[in-house]
CSV table of N, CA and C in Angstrom, one decimal:
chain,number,residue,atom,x,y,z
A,6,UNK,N,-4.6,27.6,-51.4
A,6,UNK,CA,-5.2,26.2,-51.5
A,6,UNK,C,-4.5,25.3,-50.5
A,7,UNK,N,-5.1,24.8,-49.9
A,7,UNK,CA,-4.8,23.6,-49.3
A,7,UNK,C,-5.7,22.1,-49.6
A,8,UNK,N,-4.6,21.3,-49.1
A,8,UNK,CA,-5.6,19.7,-49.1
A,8,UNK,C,-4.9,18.8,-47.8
A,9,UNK,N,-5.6,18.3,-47.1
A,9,UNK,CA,-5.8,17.4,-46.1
A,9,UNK,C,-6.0,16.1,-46.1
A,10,UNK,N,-5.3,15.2,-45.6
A,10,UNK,CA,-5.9,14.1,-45.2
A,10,UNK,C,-7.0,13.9,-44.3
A,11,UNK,N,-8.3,13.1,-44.3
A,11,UNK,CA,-9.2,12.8,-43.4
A,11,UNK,C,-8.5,12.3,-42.4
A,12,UNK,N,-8.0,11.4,-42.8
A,12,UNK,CA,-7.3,10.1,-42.0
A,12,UNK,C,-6.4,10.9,-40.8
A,13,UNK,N,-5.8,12.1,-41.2
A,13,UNK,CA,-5.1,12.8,-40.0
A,13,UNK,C,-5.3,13.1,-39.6
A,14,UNK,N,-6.7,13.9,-39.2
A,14,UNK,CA,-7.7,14.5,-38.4
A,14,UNK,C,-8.0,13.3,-37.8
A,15,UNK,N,-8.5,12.5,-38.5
A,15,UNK,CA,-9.4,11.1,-37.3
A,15,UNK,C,-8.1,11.0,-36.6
A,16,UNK,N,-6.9,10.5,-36.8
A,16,UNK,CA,-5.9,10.3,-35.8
A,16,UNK,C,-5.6,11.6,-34.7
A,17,UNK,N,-5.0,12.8,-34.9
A,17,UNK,CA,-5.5,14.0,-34.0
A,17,UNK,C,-7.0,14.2,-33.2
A,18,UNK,N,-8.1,13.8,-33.4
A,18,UNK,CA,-9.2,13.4,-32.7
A,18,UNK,C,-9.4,12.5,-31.8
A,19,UNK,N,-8.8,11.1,-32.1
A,19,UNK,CA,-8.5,9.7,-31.1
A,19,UNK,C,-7.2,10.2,-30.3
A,20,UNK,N,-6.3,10.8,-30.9
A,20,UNK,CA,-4.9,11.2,-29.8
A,20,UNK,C,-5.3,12.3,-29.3
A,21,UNK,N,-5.9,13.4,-29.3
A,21,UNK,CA,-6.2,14.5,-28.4
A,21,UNK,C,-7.5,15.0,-28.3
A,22,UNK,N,-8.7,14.4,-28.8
A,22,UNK,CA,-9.8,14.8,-28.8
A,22,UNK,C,-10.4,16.3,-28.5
A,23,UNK,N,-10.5,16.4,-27.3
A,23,UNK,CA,-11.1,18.4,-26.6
A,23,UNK,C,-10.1,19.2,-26.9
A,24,UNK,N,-9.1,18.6,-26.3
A,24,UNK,CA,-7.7,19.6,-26.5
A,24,UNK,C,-7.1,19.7,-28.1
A,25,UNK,N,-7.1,18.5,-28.8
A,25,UNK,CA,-7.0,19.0,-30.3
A,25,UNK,C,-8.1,19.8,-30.6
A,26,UNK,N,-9.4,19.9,-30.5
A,26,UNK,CA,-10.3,21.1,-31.0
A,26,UNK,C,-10.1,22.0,-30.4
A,27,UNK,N,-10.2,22.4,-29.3
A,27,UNK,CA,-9.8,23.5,-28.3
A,27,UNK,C,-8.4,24.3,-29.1
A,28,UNK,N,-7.7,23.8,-29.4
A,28,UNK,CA,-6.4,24.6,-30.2
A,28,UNK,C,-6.9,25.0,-31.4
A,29,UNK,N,-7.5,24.3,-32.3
A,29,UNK,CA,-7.2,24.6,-34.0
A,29,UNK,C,-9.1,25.1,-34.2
A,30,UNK,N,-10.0,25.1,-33.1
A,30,UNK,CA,-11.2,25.4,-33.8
A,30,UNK,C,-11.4,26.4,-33.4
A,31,UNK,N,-12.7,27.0,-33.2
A,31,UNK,CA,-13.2,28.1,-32.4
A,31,UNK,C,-14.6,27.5,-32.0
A,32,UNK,N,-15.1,28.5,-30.9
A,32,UNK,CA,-15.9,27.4,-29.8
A,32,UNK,C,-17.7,27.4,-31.2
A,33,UNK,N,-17.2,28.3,-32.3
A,33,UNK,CA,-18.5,28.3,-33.4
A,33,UNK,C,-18.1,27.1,-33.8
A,34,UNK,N,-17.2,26.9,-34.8
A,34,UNK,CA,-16.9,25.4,-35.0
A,34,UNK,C,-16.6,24.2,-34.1
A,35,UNK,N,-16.5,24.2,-33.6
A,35,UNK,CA,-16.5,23.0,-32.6
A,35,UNK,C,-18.1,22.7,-32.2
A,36,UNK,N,-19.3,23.9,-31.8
A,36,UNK,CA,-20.4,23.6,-32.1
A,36,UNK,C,-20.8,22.2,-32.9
A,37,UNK,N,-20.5,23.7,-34.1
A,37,UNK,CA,-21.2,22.8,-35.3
A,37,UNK,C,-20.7,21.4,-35.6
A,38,UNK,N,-19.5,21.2,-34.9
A,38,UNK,CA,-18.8,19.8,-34.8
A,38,UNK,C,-19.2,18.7,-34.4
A,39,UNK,N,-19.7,19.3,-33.2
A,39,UNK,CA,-20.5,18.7,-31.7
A,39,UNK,C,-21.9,17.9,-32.6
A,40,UNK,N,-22.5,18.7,-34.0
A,40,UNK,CA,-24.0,18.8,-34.2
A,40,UNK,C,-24.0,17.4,-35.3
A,41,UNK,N,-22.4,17.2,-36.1
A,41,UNK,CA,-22.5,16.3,-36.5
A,41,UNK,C,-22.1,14.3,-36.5
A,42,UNK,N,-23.7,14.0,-36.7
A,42,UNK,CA,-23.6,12.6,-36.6
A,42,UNK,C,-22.5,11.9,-37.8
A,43,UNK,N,-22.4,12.3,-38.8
A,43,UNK,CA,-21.9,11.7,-39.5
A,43,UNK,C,-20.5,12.7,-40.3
A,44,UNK,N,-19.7,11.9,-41.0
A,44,UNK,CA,-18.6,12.8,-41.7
A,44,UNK,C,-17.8,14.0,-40.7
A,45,UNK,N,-18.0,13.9,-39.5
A,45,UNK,CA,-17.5,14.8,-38.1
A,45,UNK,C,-16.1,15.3,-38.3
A,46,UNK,N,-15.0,13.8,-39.2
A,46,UNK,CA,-14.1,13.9,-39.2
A,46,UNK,C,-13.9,14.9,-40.5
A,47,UNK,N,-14.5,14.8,-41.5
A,47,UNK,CA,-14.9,15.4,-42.8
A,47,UNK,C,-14.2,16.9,-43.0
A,48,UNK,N,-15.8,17.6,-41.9
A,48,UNK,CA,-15.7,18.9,-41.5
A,48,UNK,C,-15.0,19.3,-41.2
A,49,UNK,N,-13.9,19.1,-40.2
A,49,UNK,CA,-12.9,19.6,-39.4
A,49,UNK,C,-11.9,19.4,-40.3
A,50,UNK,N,-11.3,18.5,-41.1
A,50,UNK,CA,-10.1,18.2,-41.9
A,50,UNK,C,-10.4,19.6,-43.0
A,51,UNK,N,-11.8,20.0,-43.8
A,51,UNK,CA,-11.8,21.3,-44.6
A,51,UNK,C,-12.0,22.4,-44.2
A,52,UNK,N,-12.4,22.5,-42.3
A,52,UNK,CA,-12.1,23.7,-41.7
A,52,UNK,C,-10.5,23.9,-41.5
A,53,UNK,N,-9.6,22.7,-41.4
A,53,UNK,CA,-8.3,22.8,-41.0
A,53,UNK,C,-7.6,23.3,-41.9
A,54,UNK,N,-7.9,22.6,-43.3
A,54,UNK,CA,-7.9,22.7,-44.3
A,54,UNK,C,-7.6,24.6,-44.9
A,55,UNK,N,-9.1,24.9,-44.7
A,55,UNK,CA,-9.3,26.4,-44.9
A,55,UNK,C,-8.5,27.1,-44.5
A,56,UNK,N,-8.4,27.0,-43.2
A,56,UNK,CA,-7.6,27.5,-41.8
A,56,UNK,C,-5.8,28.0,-42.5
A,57,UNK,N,-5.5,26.5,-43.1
A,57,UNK,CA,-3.9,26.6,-43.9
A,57,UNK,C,-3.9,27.3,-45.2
A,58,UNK,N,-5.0,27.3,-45.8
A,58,UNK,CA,-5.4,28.1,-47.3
A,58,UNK,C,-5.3,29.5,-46.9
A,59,UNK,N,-5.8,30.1,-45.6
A,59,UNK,CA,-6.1,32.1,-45.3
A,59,UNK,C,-4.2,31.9,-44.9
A,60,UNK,N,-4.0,31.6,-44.4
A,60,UNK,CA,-2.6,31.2,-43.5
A,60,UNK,C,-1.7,31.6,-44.6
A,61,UNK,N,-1.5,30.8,-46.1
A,61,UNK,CA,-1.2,30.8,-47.1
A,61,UNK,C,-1.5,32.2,-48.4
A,62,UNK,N,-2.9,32.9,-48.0
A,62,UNK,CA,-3.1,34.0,-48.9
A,62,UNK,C,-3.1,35.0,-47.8
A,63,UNK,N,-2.5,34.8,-46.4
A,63,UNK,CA,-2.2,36.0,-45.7
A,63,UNK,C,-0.7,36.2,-46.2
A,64,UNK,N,0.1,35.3,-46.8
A,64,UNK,CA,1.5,35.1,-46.8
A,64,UNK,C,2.8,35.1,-45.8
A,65,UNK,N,1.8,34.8,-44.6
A,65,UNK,CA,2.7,35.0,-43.4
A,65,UNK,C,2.7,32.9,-43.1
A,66,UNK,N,2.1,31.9,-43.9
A,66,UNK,CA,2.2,30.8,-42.9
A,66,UNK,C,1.3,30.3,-42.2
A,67,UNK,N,2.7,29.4,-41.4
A,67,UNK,CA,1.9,29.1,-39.9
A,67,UNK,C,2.9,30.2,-38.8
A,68,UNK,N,3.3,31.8,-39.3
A,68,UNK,CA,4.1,32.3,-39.1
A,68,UNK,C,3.3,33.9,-38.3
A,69,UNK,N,2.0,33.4,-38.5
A,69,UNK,CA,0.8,34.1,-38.4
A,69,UNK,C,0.5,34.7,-36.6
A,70,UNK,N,0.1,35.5,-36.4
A,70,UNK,CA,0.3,36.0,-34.4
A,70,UNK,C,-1.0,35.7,-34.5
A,71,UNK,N,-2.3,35.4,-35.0
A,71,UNK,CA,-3.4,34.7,-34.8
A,71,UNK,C,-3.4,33.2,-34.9
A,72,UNK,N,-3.7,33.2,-33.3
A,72,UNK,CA,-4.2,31.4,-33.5
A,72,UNK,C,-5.3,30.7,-33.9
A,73,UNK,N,-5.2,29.5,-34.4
A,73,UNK,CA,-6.0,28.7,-35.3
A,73,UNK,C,-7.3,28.3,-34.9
A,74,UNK,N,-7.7,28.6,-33.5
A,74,UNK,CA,-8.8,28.8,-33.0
A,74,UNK,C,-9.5,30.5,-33.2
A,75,UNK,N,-8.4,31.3,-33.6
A,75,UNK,CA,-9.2,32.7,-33.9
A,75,UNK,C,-9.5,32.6,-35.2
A,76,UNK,N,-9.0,31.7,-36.5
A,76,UNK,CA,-9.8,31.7,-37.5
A,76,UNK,C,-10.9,30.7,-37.3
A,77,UNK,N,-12.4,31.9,-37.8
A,77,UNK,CA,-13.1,30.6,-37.5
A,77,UNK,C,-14.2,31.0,-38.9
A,78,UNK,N,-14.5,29.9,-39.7
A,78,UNK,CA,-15.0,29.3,-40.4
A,78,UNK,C,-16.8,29.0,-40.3
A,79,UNK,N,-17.7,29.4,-40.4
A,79,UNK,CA,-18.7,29.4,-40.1
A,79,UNK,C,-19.8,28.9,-41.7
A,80,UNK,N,-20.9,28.9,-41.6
A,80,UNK,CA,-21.6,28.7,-42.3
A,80,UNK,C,-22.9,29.2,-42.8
A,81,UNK,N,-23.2,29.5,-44.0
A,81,UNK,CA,-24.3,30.6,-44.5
A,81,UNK,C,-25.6,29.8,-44.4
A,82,UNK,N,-26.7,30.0,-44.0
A,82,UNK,CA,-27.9,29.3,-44.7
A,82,UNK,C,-28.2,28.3,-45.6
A,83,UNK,N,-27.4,28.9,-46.1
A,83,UNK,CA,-27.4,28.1,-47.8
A,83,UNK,C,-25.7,27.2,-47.7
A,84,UNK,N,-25.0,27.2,-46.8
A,84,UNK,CA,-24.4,26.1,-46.3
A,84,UNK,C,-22.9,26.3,-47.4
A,85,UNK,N,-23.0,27.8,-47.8
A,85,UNK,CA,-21.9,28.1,-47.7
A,85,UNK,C,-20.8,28.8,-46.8
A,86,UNK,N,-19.3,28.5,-46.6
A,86,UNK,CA,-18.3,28.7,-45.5
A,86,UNK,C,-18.0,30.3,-45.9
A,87,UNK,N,-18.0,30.4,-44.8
A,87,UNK,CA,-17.4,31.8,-44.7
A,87,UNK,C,-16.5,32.2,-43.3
A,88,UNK,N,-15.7,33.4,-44.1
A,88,UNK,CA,-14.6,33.5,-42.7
A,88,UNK,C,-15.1,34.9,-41.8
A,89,UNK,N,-15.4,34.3,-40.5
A,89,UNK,CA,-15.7,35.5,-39.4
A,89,UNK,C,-14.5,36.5,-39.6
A,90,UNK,N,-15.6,38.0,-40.0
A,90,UNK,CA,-14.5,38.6,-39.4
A,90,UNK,C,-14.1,39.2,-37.9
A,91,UNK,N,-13.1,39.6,-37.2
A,91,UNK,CA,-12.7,39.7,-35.9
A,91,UNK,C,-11.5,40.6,-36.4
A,92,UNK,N,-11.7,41.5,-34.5
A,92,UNK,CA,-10.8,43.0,-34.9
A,92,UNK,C,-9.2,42.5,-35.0
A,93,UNK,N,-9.4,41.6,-34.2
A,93,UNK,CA,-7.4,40.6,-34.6
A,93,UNK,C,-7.2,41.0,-36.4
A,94,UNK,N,-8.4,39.8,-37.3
A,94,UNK,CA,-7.8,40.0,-38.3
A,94,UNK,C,-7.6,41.3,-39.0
A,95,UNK,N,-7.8,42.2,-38.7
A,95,UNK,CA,-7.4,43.6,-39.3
A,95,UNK,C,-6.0,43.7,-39.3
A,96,UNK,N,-5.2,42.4,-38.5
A,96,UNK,CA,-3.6,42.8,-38.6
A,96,UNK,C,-3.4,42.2,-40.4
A,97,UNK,N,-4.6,42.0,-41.2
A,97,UNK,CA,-4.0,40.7,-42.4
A,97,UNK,C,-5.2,41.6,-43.2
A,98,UNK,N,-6.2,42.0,-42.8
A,98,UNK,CA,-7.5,42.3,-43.9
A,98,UNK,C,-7.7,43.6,-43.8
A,99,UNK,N,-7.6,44.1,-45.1
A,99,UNK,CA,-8.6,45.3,-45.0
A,99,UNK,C,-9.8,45.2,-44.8
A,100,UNK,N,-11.0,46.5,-44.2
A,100,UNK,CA,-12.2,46.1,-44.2
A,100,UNK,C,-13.1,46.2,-45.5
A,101,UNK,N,-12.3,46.5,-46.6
A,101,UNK,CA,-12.8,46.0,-48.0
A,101,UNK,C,-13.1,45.2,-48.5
A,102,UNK,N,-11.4,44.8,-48.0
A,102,UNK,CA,-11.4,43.4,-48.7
A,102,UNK,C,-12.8,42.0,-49.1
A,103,UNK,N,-12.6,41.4,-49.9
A,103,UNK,CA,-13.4,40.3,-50.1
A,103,UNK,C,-12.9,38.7,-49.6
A,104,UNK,N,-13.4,38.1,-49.3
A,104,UNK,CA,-12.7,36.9,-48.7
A,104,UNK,C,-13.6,35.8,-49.2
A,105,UNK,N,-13.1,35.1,-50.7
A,105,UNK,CA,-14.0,33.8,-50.8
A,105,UNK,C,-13.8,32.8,-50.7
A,106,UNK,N,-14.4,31.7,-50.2
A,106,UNK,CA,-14.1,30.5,-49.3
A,106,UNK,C,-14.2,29.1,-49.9
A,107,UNK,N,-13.9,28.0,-50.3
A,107,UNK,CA,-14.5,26.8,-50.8
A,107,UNK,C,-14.3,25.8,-50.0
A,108,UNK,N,-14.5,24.8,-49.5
A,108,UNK,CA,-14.3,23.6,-49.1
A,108,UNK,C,-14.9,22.7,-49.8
A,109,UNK,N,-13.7,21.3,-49.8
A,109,UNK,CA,-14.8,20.4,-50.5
A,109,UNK,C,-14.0,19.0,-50.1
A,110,UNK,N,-14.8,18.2,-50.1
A,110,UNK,CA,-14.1,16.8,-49.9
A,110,UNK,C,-14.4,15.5,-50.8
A,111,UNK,N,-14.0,14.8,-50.7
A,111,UNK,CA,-13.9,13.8,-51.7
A,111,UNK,C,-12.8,12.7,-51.2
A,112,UNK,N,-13.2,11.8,-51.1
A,112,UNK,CA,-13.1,10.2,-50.7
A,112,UNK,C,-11.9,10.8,-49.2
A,113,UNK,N,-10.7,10.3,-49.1
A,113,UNK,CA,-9.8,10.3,-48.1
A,113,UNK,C,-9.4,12.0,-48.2
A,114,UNK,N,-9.5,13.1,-48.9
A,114,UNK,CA,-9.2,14.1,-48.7
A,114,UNK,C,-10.1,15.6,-48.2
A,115,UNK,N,-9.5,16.3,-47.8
A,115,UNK,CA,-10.5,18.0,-48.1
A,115,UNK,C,-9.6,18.8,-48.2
A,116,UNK,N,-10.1,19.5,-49.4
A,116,UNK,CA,-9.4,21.0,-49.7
A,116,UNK,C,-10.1,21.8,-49.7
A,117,UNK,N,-9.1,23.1,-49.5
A,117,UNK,CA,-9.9,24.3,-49.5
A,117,UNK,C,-9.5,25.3,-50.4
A,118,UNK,N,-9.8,26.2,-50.5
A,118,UNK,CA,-9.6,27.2,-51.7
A,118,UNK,C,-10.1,29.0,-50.6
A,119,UNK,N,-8.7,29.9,-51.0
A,119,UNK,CA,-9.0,31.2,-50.3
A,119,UNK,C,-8.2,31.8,-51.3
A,120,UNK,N,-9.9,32.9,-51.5
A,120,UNK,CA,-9.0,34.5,-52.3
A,120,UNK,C,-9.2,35.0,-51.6
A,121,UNK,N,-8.2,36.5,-51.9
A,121,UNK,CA,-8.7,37.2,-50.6
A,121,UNK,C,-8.7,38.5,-51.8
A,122,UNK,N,-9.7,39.1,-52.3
A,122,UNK,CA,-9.8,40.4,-53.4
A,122,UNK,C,-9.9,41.7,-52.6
A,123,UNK,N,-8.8,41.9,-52.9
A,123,UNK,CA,-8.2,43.4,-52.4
A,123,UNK,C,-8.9,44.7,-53.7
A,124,UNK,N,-9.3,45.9,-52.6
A,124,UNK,CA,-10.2,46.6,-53.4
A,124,UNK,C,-8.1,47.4,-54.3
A,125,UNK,N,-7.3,47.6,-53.4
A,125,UNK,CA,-6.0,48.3,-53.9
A,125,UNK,C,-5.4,47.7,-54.8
C-alpha cells in the first residue's frame, strides 16, 4: 500500500514537467496523461502511488534494478489498472503469479493497493 500527496506531484510537474514524466512514467502512461483534461495531477500521484505499492510487495523498495518508467500501469476497458507485464519483471514475478491493482483518490491524496498472489 501506498499513499501520496496530489500536491507533490503538482509540485514535481511545475519543477520538472517532461523530464519528471520521462523518469517515473512509461511512454503508455504519460499517453494517457497527455489525454487528460482534468485531475492530470490525480492520475499520476496513483500511478506513482502504485509504482511505490509493487516496489513494496516486490520487498526490494526503491532498491529495485527496474526503473520507474519500466513499471507501467495501464488501464482495462472497464477502467480498471493493471500492471504490464515485461520480460525485466520476471527478475520479481513469476509467470503465474496474480497481480491485483487498486488505485483510488480522494480529496488531497492517492493510494494504491498491490497483492501480488503467488501460485507457491
Amino acid at each position: 500500500m501506498d499513499l501520496i500527496s496530489i500536491r507533490f506531484v503538482e509540485q514535481m510537474l511545475a519543477k520538472g514537467g517532461d523530464l519528471f514524466t520521462a523518469q517515473f512514467f512509461s511512454a503508455g502512461e504519460r499517453e494517457l496523461f497527455s489525454g487528460k483534461k482534468r485531475h492530470a495531477a490525480d492520475f499520476l500521484a496513483g500511478r506513482f502511488a502504485a509504482k511505490e505499492a509493487l516496489l513494496k510487495a516486490f520487498g526490494t523498495g526503491m532498491d529495485c534494478e527496474l526503473g520507474w518508467n519500466e513499471l507501467e500501469f495501464l488501464n482495462q476497458a472497464s477502467g480498471q489498472p493493471y500492471l504490464v507485464r515485461t520480460p525485466r519483471l520476471a527478475l520479481y514475478l513469476q509467470p503465474q503469479d496474480s497481480i491485483h491493482v487498486s488505485i483510488s483518490h480522494h480529496g488531497d491524496y492517492a493510494a494504491a493497493f498491490i497483492i501480488i498472489e503467488s501460485s507457491q
